[in-house]
mmCIF file of C-alpha atoms in Angstrom:
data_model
loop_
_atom_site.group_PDB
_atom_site.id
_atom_site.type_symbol
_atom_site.label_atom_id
_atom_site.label_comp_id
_atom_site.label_asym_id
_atom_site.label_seq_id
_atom_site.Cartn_x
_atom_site.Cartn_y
_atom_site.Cartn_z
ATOM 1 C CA UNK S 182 16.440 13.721 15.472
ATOM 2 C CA UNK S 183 18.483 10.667 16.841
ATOM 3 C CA UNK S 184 16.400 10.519 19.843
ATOM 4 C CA UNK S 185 12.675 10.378 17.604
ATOM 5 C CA UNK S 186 14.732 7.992 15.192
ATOM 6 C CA UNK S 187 15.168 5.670 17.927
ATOM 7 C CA UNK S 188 11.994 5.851 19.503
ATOM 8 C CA UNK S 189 10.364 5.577 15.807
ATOM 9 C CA UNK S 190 12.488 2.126 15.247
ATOM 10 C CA UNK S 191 11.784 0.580 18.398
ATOM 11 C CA UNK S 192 7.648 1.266 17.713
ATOM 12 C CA UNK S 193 8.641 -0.635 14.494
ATOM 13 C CA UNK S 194 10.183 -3.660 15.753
ATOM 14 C CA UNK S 195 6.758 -3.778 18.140
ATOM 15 C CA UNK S 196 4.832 -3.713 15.490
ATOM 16 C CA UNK S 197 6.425 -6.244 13.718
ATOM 17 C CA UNK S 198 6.315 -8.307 16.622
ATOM 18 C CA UNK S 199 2.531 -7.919 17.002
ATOM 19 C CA UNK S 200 1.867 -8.648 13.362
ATOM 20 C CA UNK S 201 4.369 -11.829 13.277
ATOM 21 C CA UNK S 202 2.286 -13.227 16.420
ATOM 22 C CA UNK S 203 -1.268 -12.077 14.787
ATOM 23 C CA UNK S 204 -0.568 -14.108 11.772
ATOM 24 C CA UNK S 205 0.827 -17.100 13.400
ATOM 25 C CA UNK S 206 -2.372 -17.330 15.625
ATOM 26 C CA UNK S 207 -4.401 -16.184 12.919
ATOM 27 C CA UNK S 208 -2.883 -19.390 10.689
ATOM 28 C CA UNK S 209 -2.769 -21.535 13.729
ATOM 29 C CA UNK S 210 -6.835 -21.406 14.834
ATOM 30 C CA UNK S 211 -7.670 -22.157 11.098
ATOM 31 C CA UNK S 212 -9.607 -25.142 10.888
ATOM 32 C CA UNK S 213 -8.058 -28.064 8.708
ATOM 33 C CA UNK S 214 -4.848 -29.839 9.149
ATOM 34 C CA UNK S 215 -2.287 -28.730 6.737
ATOM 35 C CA UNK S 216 -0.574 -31.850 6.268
ATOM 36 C CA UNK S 217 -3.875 -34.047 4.878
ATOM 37 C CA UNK S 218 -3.825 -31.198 2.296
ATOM 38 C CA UNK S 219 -0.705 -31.288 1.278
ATOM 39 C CA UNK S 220 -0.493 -35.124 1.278
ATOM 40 C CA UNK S 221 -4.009 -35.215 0.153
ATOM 41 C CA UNK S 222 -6.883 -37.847 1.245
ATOM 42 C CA UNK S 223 -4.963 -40.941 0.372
ATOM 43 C CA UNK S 224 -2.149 -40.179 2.512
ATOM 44 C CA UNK S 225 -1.468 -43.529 5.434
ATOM 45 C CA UNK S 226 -0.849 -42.024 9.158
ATOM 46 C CA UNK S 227 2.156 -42.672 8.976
ATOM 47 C CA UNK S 228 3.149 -40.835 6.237
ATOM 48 C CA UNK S 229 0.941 -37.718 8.317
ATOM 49 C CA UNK S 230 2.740 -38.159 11.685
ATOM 50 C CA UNK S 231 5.998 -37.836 9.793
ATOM 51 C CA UNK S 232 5.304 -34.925 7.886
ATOM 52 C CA UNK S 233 3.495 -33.055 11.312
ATOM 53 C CA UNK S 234 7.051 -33.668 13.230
ATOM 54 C CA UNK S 235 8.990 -32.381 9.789
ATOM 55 C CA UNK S 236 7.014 -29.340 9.714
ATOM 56 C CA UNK S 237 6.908 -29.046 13.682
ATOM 57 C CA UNK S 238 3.436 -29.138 14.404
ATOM 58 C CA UNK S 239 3.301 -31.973 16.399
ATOM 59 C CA UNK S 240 4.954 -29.864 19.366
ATOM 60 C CA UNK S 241 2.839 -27.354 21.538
ATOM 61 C CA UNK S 242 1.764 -24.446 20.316
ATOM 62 C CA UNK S 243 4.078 -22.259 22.346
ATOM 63 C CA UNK S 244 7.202 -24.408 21.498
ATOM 64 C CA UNK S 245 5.983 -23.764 17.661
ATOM 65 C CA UNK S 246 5.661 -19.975 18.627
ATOM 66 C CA UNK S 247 8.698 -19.454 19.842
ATOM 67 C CA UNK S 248 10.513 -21.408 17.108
ATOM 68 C CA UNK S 249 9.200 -19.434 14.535
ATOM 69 C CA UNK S 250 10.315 -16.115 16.134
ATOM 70 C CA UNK S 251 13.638 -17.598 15.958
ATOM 71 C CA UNK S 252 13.329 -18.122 12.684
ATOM 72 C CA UNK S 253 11.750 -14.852 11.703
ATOM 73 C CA UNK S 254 14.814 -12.999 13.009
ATOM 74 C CA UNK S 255 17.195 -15.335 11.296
ATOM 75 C CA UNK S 256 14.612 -13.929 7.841
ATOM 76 C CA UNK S 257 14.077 -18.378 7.717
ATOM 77 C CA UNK S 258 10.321 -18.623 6.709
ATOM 78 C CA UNK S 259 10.899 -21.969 5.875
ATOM 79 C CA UNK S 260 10.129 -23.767 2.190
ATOM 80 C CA UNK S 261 7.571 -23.515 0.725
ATOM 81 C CA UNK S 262 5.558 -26.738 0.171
ATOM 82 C CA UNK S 263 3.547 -25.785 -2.906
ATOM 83 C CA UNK S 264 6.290 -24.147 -5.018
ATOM 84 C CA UNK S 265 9.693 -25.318 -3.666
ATOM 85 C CA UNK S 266 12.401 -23.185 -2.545
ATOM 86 C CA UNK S 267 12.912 -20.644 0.022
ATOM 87 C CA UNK S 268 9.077 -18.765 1.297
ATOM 88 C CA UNK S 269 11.283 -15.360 1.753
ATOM 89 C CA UNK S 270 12.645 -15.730 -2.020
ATOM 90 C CA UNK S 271 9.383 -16.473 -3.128
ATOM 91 C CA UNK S 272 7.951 -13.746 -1.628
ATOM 92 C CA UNK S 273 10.696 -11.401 -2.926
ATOM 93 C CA UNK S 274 10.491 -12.390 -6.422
ATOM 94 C CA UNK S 275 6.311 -11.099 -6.103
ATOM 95 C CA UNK S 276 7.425 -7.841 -4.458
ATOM 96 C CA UNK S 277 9.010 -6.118 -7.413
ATOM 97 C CA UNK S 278 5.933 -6.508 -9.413
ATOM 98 C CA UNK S 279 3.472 -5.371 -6.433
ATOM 99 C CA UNK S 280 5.855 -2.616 -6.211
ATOM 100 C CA UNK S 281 5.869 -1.731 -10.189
ATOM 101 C CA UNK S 282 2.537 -1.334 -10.178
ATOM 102 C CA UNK S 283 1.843 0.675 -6.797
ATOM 103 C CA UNK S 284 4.727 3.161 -7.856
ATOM 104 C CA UNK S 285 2.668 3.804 -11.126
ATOM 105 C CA UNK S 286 -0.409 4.107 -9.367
ATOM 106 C CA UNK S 287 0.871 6.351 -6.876
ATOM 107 C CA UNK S 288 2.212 8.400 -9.940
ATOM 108 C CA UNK S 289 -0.714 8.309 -11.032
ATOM 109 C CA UNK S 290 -2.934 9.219 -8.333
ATOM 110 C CA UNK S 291 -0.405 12.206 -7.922
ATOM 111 C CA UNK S 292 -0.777 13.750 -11.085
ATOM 112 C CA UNK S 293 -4.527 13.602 -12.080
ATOM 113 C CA UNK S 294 -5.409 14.484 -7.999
ATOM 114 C CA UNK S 295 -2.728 17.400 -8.046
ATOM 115 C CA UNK S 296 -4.535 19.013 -11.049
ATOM 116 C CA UNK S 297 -7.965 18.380 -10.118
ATOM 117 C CA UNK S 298 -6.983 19.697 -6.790
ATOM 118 C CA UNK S 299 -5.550 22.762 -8.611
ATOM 119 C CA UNK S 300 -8.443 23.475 -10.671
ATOM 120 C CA UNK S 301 -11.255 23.253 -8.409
ATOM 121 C CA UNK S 302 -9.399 25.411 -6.074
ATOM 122 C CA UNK S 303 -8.276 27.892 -9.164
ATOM 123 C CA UNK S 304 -12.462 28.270 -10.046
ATOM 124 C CA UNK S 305 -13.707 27.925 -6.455
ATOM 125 C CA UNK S 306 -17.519 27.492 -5.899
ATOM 126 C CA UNK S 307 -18.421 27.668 -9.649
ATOM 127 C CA UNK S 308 -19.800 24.585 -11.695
ATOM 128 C CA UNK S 309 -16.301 23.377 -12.793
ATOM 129 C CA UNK S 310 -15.717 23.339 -8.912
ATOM 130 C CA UNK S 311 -18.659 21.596 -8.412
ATOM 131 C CA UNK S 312 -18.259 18.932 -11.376
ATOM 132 C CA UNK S 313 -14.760 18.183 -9.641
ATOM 133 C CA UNK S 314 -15.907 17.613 -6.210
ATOM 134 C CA UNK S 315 -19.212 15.211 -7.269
ATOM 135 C CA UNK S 316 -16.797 13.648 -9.829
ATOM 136 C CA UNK S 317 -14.431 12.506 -6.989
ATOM 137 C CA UNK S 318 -17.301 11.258 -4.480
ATOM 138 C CA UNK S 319 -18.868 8.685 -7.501
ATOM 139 C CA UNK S 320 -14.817 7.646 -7.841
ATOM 140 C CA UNK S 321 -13.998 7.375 -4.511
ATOM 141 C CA UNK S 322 -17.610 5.297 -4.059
ATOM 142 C CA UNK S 323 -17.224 2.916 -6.969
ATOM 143 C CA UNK S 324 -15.546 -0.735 -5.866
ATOM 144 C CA UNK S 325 -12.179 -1.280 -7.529
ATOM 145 C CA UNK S 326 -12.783 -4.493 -8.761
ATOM 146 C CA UNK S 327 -15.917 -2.751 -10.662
ATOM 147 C CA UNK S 328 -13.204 -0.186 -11.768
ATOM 148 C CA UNK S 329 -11.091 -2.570 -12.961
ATOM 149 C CA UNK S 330 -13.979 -4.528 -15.131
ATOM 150 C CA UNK S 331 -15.153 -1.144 -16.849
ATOM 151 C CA UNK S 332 -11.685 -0.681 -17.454
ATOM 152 C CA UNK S 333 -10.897 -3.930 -19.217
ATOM 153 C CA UNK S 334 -14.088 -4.211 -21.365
ATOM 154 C CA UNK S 335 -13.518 -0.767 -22.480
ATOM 155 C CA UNK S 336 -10.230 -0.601 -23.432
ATOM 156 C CA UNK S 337 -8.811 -3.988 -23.775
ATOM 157 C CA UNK S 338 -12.242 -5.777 -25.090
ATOM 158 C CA UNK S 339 -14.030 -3.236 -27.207
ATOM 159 C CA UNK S 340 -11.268 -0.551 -28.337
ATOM 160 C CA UNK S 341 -8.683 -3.192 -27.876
ATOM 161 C CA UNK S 342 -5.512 -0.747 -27.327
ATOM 162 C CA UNK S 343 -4.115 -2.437 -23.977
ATOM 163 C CA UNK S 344 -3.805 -5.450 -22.758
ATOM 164 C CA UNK S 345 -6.195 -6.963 -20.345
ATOM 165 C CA UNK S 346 -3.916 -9.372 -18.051
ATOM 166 C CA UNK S 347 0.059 -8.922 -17.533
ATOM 167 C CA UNK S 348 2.553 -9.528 -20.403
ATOM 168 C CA UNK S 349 5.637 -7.810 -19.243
ATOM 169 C CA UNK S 350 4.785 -4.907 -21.267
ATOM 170 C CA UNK S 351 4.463 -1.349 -19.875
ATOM 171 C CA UNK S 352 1.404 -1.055 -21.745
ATOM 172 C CA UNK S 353 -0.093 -4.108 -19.465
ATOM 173 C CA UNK S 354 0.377 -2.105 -16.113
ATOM 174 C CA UNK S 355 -1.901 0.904 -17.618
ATOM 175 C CA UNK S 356 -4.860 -0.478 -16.455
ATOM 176 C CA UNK S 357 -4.632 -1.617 -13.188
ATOM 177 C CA UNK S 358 -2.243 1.200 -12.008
ATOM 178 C CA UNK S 359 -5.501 3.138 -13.347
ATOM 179 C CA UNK S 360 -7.573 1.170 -11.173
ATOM 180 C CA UNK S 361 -5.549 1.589 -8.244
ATOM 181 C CA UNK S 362 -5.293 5.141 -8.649
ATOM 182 C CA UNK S 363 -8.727 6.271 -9.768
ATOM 183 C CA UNK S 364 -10.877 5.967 -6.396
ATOM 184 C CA UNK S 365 -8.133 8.064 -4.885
ATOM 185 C CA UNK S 366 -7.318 10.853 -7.639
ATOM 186 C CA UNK S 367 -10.614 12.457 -6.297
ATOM 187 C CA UNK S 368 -9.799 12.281 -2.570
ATOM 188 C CA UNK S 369 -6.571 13.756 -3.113
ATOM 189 C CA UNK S 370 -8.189 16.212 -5.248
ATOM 190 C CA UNK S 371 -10.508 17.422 -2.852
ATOM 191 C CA UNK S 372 -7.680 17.503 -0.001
ATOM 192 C CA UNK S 373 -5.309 19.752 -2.135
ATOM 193 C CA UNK S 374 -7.810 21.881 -2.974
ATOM 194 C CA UNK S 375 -9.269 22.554 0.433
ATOM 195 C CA UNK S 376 -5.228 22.938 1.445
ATOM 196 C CA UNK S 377 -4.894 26.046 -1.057
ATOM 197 C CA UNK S 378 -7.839 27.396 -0.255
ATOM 198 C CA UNK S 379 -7.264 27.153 3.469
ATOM 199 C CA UNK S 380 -3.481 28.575 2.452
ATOM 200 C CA UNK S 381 -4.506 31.481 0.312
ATOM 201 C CA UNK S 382 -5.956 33.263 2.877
ATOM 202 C CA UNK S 383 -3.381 33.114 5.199
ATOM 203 C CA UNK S 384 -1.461 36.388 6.279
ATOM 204 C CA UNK S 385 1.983 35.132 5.009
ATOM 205 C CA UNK S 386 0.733 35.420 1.343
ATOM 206 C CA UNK S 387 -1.120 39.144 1.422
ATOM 207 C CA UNK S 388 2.424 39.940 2.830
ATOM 208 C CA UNK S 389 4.309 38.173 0.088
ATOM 209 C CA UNK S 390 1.946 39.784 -2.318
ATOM 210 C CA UNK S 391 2.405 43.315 -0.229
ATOM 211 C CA UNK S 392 6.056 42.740 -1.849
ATOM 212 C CA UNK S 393 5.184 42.710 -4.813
ATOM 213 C CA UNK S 394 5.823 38.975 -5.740
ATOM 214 C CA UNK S 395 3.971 37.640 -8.693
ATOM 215 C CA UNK S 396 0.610 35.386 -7.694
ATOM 216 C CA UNK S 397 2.128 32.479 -9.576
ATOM 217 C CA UNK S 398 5.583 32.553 -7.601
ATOM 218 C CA UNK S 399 3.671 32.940 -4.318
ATOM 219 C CA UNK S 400 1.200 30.170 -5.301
ATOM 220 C CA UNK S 401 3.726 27.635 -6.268
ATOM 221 C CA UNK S 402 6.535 28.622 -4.087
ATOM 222 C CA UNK S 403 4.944 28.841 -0.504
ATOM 223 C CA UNK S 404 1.010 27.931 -1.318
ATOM 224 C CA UNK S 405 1.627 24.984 -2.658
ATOM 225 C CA UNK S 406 5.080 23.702 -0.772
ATOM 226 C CA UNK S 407 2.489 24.379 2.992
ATOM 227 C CA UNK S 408 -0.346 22.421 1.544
ATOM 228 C CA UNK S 409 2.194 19.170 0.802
ATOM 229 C CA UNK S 410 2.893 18.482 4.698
ATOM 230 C CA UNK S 411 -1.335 17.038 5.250
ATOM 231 C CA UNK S 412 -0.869 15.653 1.610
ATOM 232 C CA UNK S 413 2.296 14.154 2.074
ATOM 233 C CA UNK S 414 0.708 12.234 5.048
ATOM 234 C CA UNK S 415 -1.395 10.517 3.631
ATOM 235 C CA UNK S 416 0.461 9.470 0.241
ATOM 236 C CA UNK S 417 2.542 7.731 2.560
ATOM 237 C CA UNK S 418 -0.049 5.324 4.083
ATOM 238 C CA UNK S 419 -1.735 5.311 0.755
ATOM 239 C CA UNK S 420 1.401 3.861 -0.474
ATOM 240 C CA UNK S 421 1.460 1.365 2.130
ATOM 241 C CA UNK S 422 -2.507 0.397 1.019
ATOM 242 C CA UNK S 423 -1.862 -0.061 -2.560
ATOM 243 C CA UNK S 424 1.359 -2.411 -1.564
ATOM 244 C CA UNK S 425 -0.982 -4.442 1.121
ATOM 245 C CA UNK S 426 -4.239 -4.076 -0.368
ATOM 246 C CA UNK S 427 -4.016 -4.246 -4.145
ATOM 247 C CA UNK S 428 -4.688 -8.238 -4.260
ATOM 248 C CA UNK S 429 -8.423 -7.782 -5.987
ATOM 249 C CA UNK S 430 -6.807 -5.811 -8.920
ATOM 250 C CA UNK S 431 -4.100 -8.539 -9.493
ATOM 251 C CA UNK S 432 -6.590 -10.848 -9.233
ATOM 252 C CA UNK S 433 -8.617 -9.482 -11.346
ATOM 253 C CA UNK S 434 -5.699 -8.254 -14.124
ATOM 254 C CA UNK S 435 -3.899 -11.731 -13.380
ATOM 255 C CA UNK S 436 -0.976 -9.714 -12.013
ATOM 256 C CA UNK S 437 2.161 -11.586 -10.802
ATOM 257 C CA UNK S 438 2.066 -9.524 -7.496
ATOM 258 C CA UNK S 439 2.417 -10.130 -3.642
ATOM 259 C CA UNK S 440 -1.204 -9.847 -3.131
ATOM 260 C CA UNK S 441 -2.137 -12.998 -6.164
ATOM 261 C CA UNK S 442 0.489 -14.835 -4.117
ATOM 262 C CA UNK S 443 -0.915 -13.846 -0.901
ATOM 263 C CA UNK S 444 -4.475 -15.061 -2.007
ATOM 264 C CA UNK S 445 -3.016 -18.558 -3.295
ATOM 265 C CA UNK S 446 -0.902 -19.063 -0.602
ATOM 266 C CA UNK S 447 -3.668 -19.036 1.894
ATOM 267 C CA UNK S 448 -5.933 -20.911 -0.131
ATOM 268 C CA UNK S 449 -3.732 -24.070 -0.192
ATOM 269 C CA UNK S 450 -3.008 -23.486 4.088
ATOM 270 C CA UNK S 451 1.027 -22.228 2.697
ATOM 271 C CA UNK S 452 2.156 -21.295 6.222
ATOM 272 C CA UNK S 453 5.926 -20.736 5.102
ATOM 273 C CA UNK S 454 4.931 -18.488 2.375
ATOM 274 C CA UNK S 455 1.929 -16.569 4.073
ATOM 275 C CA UNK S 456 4.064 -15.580 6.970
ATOM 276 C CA UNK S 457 6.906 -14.507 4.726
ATOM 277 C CA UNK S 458 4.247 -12.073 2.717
ATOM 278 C CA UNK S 459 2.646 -10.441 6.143
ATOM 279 C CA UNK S 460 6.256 -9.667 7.558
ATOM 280 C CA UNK S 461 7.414 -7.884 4.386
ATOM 281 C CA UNK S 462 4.568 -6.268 3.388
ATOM 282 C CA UNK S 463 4.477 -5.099 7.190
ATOM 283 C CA UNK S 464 7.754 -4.105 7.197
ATOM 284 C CA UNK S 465 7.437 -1.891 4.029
ATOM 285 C CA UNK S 466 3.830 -0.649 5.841
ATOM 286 C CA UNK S 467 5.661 0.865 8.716
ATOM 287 C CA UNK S 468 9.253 1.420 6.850
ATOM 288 C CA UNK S 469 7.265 4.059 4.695
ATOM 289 C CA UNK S 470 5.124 5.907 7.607
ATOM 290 C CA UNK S 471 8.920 6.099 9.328
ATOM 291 C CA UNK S 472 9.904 8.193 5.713
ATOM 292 C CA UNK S 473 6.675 10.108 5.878
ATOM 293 C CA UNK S 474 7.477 11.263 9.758
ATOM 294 C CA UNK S 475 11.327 12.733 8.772
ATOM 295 C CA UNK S 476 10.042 14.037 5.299
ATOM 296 C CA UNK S 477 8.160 16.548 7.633
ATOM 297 C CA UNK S 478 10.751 18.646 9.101
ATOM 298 C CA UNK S 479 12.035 19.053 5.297
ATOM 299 C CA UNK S 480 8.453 20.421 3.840
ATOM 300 C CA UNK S 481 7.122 22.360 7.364
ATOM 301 C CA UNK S 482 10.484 23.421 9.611
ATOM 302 C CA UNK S 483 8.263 24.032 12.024
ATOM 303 C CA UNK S 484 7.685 20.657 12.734
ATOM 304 C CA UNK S 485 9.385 19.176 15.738
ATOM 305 C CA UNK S 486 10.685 15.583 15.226
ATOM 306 C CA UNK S 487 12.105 15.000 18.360
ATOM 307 C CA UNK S 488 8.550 16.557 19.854
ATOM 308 C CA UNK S 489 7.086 14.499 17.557
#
């Protein structure tokens, strides 16, 4: 267990690395000089020379690199320019919304796949079977921001029972945990119930049956507990998605999330800030694949970490 732990951590702190570098190249080739727009058009050269050698950039571009490693591991993004303050503290303050609304949707997602899942497998290869599994293909096809439109117009402009942008209510994260969730409650559907199906007819339940257990305790006792390790899997890098990839559904609910801040920040060339958002939202990406990996020896024993 120690030994996977360590090799686990030291994969993370690679990829951290190579995201950290990705970004500042990625921010570096843009085209545009980010101090004419933050001094704007009417700015003298002078005033642009001195604001290049405040924010660095008039060194070489591997001085620059190196300097902002140094920074990274001191967790120093920098200020940023457009808001003020501290990029990291920024960046922080957006997480606990992002994170609000992906726990929901993962809840979510959980609970309507888990009993679709259920019920297809419960009436196998009959129409309700059949309704489920085209059901989840037209969700799992349909664009979220399309989602997320339906969603408002229905409920927040026609029947007008939630609100259709963020208020600080519970009510306001309804909708676009919903539209986070919804394109995966049939994926997760289909992958529990081809899991029970595929654990049904293993040998381990005739014999638990041959004992004379109930069907129920032997479906939710060892069915069920075998088909979480595949599921489990993947809730962990769907996790990781909705945190990194749920900027079009705060855009589109005008949520006060990582992503919205993401989006602005590179918009108006915010190096401080942009960098600060990649490295955390990285850092939760591969902090939660590292909880996935050890949750496995708890659900399948089997399971080998230190094989792993």
């Amino acid at each position: 267990m120690t030994g996977f732990l360590g090799r686990r951590l030291a994969q993370a702190l690679l990829q951290i690395w190579g995201a950290v570098t990705i970004v500042f190249i990625a921010l570096r080739v843009l085209p545009g000089d980010p101090a004419e727009l933050i001094l704007g058009s009417q700015a003298t050269p002078e005033q642009l020379a001195e604001l290049r050698t405040e924010l660095g950039l008039d060194q070489s571009i591997i001085a620059q690199y190196f300097g902002h490693l140094l920074d990274v591991l001191r967790l120093d993004f920098g200020d940023s320019w457009r808001q003020g303050g501290s990029a990291l503290d920024a960046t922080l303050e957006r997480l606990g919304p992002t994170l609000s609304l992906s726990i929901w949707a993962m809840i979510f997602t959980v609970v309507l796949g888990f009993l679709a899942g259920t019920f297809a497998a419960r009436h196998a290869n009959t129409v309700a079977d059949h309704l489920v599994s085209v059901s989840s293909l037209v969700g799992q096809a349909l664009p979220p921001f399309w989602i997320g439109i339906m969603l408002s117009l229905i409920f927040a402009r026609l029947l007008q029972i939630l609100p259709s942008t963020a208020d600080g209510t519970m009510a306001s994260l309804l909708l676009p945990a919903l539209t986070l969730a919804l394109p995966f409650v049939g994926w997760l559907g289909r992958l529990v119930r081809t899991g029970i199906l595929e654990e049904m007819n293993q040998d381990y339940v005739r014999t638990a049956r041959a004992k004379g257990l109930s069907r129920r305790v032997v479906f939710y006792i060892h069915v069920l507990r075998n088909t979480l390790v595949p599921v489990v899997t993947m809730l962990g890098l769907l996790m990781g998605f909705f945190i990194a990839n749920g900027v079009i559904v705060e855009v589109v609910f005008a949520w006060p999330g990582i992503g919205s801040l993401l989006v602005d920040s590179i918009t108006f060339r915010d190096y401080s800030v942009v960098e600060a958002v990649l490295t955390v939202v990285t850092v939760c990406y591969i902090t939660l694949n590292l909880l996935v990996d050890v949750l496995y020896s708890y659900l399948d024993p089997r399971i080998q970490l230190e094989n792993a």
